[in-house]
Structure formats: structure tokens, C-alpha cells
PDB file of C-alpha atoms in Angstrom:
ATOM      1  CA  MET O   1       4.390  66.904 -57.687  1.00  0.00           C
ATOM      2  CA  ILE O   2       2.561  66.585 -61.010  1.00  0.00           C
ATOM      3  CA  ILE O   3      -0.453  64.270 -60.832  1.00  0.00           C
ATOM      4  CA  GLY O   4      -1.715  64.599 -64.399  1.00  0.00           C
ATOM      5  CA  THR O   5      -1.598  66.625 -67.578  1.00  0.00           C
ATOM      6  CA  GLY O   6      -4.145  67.319 -70.266  1.00  0.00           C
ATOM      7  CA  ILE O   7      -4.051  68.977 -73.656  1.00  0.00           C
ATOM      8  CA  ASP O   8      -6.777  69.954 -76.102  1.00  0.00           C
ATOM      9  CA  LEU O   9      -6.884  71.661 -79.490  1.00  0.00           C
ATOM     10  CA  GLU O  10     -10.220  73.096 -80.646  1.00  0.00           C
ATOM     11  CA  PRO O  11     -11.059  74.907 -83.890  1.00  0.00           C
ATOM     12  CA  ILE O  12     -12.719  78.222 -83.034  1.00  0.00           C
ATOM     13  CA  ALA O  13     -15.099  77.892 -86.010  1.00  0.00           C
ATOM     14  CA  ARG O  14     -16.361  74.524 -84.730  1.00  0.00           C
ATOM     15  CA  ILE O  15     -17.350  75.982 -81.357  1.00  0.00           C
ATOM     16  CA  GLU O  16     -18.828  79.107 -82.991  1.00  0.00           C
ATOM     17  CA  ASN O  17     -21.056  76.819 -85.097  1.00  0.00           C
ATOM     18  CA  LEU O  18     -22.065  74.860 -81.996  1.00  0.00           C
ATOM     19  CA  ILE O  19     -23.100  78.094 -80.253  1.00  0.00           C
ATOM     20  CA  LYS O  20     -25.179  79.238 -83.241  1.00  0.00           C
ATOM     21  CA  ARG O  21     -26.891  75.867 -83.596  1.00  0.00           C
ATOM     22  CA  TYR O  22     -28.122  75.295 -80.037  1.00  0.00           C
ATOM     23  CA  GLU O  23     -30.595  77.005 -77.732  1.00  0.00           C
ATOM     24  CA  ASP O  24     -29.578  78.350 -74.321  1.00  0.00           C
ATOM     25  CA  SER O  25     -31.142  75.371 -72.534  1.00  0.00           C
ATOM     26  CA  GLU O  26     -28.900  73.032 -74.523  1.00  0.00           C
ATOM     27  CA  LEU O  27     -25.789  75.183 -74.056  1.00  0.00           C
ATOM     28  CA  GLU O  28     -26.354  75.046 -70.282  1.00  0.00           C
ATOM     29  CA  ILE O  29     -25.427  71.350 -70.479  1.00  0.00           C
ATOM     30  CA  ILE O  30     -21.906  72.371 -71.547  1.00  0.00           C
ATOM     31  CA  PHE O  31     -21.394  75.855 -70.082  1.00  0.00           C
ATOM     32  CA  THR O  32     -22.233  77.207 -66.627  1.00  0.00           C
ATOM     33  CA  LYS O  33     -24.440  80.286 -66.368  1.00  0.00           C
ATOM     34  CA  ASP O  34     -21.380  82.365 -65.427  1.00  0.00           C
ATOM     35  CA  GLU O  35     -19.434  81.064 -68.431  1.00  0.00           C
ATOM     36  CA  LEU O  36     -22.333  81.900 -70.749  1.00  0.00           C
ATOM     37  CA  LYS O  37     -22.524  85.410 -69.314  1.00  0.00           C
ATOM     38  CA  GLN O  38     -18.759  85.910 -69.602  1.00  0.00           C
ATOM     39  CA  CYS O  39     -18.616  84.626 -73.183  1.00  0.00           C
ATOM     40  CA  ARG O  40     -21.631  86.599 -74.410  1.00  0.00           C
ATOM     41  CA  THR O  41     -20.210  89.876 -73.123  1.00  0.00           C
ATOM     42  CA  ALA O  42     -16.660  89.286 -74.419  1.00  0.00           C
ATOM     43  CA  LEU O  43     -15.273  91.302 -77.327  1.00  0.00           C
ATOM     44  CA  ASN O  44     -14.683  87.981 -79.125  1.00  0.00           C
ATOM     45  CA  PRO O  45     -17.388  85.554 -77.921  1.00  0.00           C
ATOM     46  CA  GLY O  46     -16.294  82.716 -80.221  1.00  0.00           C
ATOM     47  CA  LEU O  47     -12.794  82.780 -78.774  1.00  0.00           C
ATOM     48  CA  TYR O  48     -14.081  82.818 -75.192  1.00  0.00           C
ATOM     49  CA  TYR O  49     -16.496  79.929 -75.788  1.00  0.00           C
ATOM     50  CA  THR O  50     -13.659  77.952 -77.357  1.00  0.00           C
ATOM     51  CA  ILE O  51     -11.313  78.667 -74.444  1.00  0.00           C
ATOM     52  CA  CYS O  52     -13.993  77.472 -71.997  1.00  0.00           C
ATOM     53  CA  PHE O  53     -14.722  74.334 -74.021  1.00  0.00           C
ATOM     54  CA  SER O  54     -11.068  73.454 -74.524  1.00  0.00           C
ATOM     55  CA  THR O  55     -10.265  74.135 -70.867  1.00  0.00           C
ATOM     56  CA  LYS O  56     -12.924  71.652 -69.781  1.00  0.00           C
ATOM     57  CA  GLU O  57     -11.434  69.003 -72.071  1.00  0.00           C
ATOM     58  CA  SER O  58      -7.855  69.525 -70.900  1.00  0.00           C
ATOM     59  CA  VAL O  59      -8.795  69.706 -67.196  1.00  0.00           C
ATOM     60  CA  GLY O  60     -10.784  66.465 -67.461  1.00  0.00           C
ATOM     61  CA  LYS O  61      -7.744  64.784 -68.971  1.00  0.00           C
ATOM     62  CA  SER O  62      -5.455  66.189 -66.260  1.00  0.00           C
ATOM     63  CA  LEU O  63      -7.740  64.641 -63.635  1.00  0.00           C
ATOM     64  CA  GLY O  64      -7.230  61.256 -65.307  1.00  0.00           C
ATOM     65  CA  THR O  65     -10.862  60.653 -66.286  1.00  0.00           C
ATOM     66  CA  GLY O  66     -11.529  62.872 -69.255  1.00  0.00           C
ATOM     67  CA  LEU O  67     -15.151  63.951 -69.284  1.00  0.00           C
ATOM     68  CA  SER O  68     -16.500  60.399 -69.076  1.00  0.00           C
ATOM     69  CA  ASP O  69     -17.077  60.638 -65.306  1.00  0.00           C
ATOM     70  CA  ILE O  70     -17.523  64.405 -65.112  1.00  0.00           C
ATOM     71  CA  ASN O  71     -20.397  66.611 -66.272  1.00  0.00           C
ATOM     72  CA  TRP O  72     -19.367  69.505 -68.497  1.00  0.00           C
ATOM     73  CA  ILE O  73     -20.644  72.050 -65.995  1.00  0.00           C
ATOM     74  CA  ASP O  74     -18.610  70.461 -63.188  1.00  0.00           C
ATOM     75  CA  ILE O  75     -15.628  72.324 -64.663  1.00  0.00           C
ATOM     76  CA  GLU O  76     -16.013  76.085 -64.886  1.00  0.00           C
ATOM     77  CA  ALA O  77     -13.479  78.289 -66.684  1.00  0.00           C
ATOM     78  CA  ILE O  78     -12.992  81.897 -65.621  1.00  0.00           C
ATOM     79  CA  ILE O  79     -11.045  83.754 -68.287  1.00  0.00           C
ATOM     80  CA  PHE O  80      -8.772  86.646 -67.407  1.00  0.00           C
ATOM     81  CA  LYS O  81      -6.761  88.690 -69.873  1.00  0.00           C
ATOM     82  CA  ASP O  82      -3.730  86.395 -69.771  1.00  0.00           C
ATOM     83  CA  LYS O  83      -4.849  83.294 -67.866  1.00  0.00           C
ATOM     84  CA  VAL O  84      -7.680  80.934 -67.031  1.00  0.00           C
ATOM     85  CA  ARG O  85      -8.726  79.851 -63.568  1.00  0.00           C
ATOM     86  CA  VAL O  86     -11.059  76.910 -62.978  1.00  0.00           C
ATOM     87  CA  ASN O  87     -13.656  76.076 -60.387  1.00  0.00           C
ATOM     88  CA  LEU O  88     -14.523  72.410 -59.944  1.00  0.00           C
ATOM     89  CA  TYR O  89     -17.856  71.115 -58.692  1.00  0.00           C
ATOM     90  CA  ASN O  90     -19.546  67.801 -57.922  1.00  0.00           C
ATOM     91  CA  ASN O  91     -17.680  64.798 -59.372  1.00  0.00           C
ATOM     92  CA  ALA O  92     -14.774  66.893 -60.682  1.00  0.00           C
ATOM     93  CA  GLU O  93     -14.235  68.298 -57.191  1.00  0.00           C
ATOM     94  CA  ARG O  94     -14.516  64.800 -55.697  1.00  0.00           C
ATOM     95  CA  ILE O  95     -11.803  63.494 -58.059  1.00  0.00           C
ATOM     96  CA  LEU O  96      -9.631  66.512 -57.227  1.00  0.00           C
ATOM     97  CA  LYS O  97      -9.886  65.798 -53.496  1.00  0.00           C
ATOM     98  CA  LEU O  98      -9.504  62.030 -53.905  1.00  0.00           C
ATOM     99  CA  ASN O  99      -6.199  62.576 -55.699  1.00  0.00           C
ATOM    100  CA  ARG O 100      -5.165  65.326 -53.237  1.00  0.00           C
ATOM    101  CA  ILE O 101      -4.710  67.783 -56.109  1.00  0.00           C
ATOM    102  CA  THR O 102      -4.141  71.283 -54.781  1.00  0.00           C
ATOM    103  CA  LYS O 103      -3.526  73.219 -57.988  1.00  0.00           C
ATOM    104  CA  ILE O 104      -4.508  73.115 -61.648  1.00  0.00           C
ATOM    105  CA  LEU O 105      -2.448  75.340 -63.906  1.00  0.00           C
ATOM    106  CA  ILE O 106      -4.075  76.255 -67.231  1.00  0.00           C
ATOM    107  CA  ASN O 107      -2.307  77.710 -70.239  1.00  0.00           C
ATOM    108  CA  TRP O 108      -3.888  78.640 -73.544  1.00  0.00           C
ATOM    109  CA  GLU O 109      -2.845  80.076 -76.861  1.00  0.00           C
ATOM    110  CA  ILE O 110      -4.247  80.646 -80.328  1.00  0.00           C
ATOM    111  CA  ILE O 111      -2.700  78.691 -83.186  1.00  0.00           C
ATOM    112  CA  ASP O 112      -4.077  79.188 -86.703  1.00  0.00           C
ATOM    113  CA  ARG O 113      -7.724  79.808 -85.599  1.00  0.00           C
ATOM    114  CA  HIS O 114      -7.528  77.029 -83.006  1.00  0.00           C
ATOM    115  CA  VAL O 115      -7.316  77.260 -79.229  1.00  0.00           C
ATOM    116  CA  LEU O 116      -4.716  75.032 -77.613  1.00  0.00           C
ATOM    117  CA  THR O 117      -5.085  74.523 -73.858  1.00  0.00           C
ATOM    118  CA  THR O 118      -2.909  72.621 -71.464  1.00  0.00           C
ATOM    119  CA  ALA O 119      -3.755  71.715 -67.885  1.00  0.00           C
ATOM    120  CA  ILE O 120      -1.342  70.493 -65.232  1.00  0.00           C
ATOM    121  CA  ALA O 121      -2.789  69.067 -62.027  1.00  0.00           C
ATOM    122  CA  SER O 122      -0.392  68.996 -59.083  1.00  0.00           C
ATOM    123  CA  ARG O 123      -0.106  68.830 -55.321  1.00  0.00           C
TER     124      ARG O 123
END
């Protein structure tokens, strides 16, 4: 049973500029330490940062709250070659349990230097 869906489209250049502009302490407001490590060591860091950012946006929407009630680091994206898995913490995890969501399916693709992510929350 589908509980919610979310979609996000992010320009890779926008996130690359964000990464260049901010210090690590500021980036840790948006990205978990593991995400930062994963993105920095990727062959294409800008793409990985954008996938993480866009995943957070689409997952928040699939939970029905967006990121208004969830801290950025409460959603953690783990990127594999062909998929993304998420870990939820704190308020994001509370919303997941409250809505009895058992699975969040993430899909991403690149479209004209943008990352499009979709998230489907289900039980």
C-alpha cells in the first residue's frame, strides 16, 4: 500500500556551487558525516552531492511533511551503483513509524545536468 510519493529535480551545478561556497561545519547541517565522506571520495562528487540532496527532498515529500518538520541530516542517502538506500533518524524515523511505513523506494536519473529523484513510501 502506497502511503506517499515525492519527486525532486535538482540542477547539478546549483549543488556544486553550494558545496564550493560553504565550509564543512555548514555542510554538516545538510549532509551527514557518512554522506560527506561518500561524496568526497566519489569519481563525480557533484553528482553524488546532488543525488543526496535531491533524495532528502523527495523522501521528505513522500513522508507527507517535506523538510519543514525534519532536519536535513535526519535523512541519510547511501548511494550504490544503481540505487539509493536511505536511513532515517530522529523526527524522520518518528514520522515513518507513526505512519507504519515499512519501505521507501528511491529512484534517480540524470536529465540534462539535473538529478531527478522519486521516492515512494509504502507499507
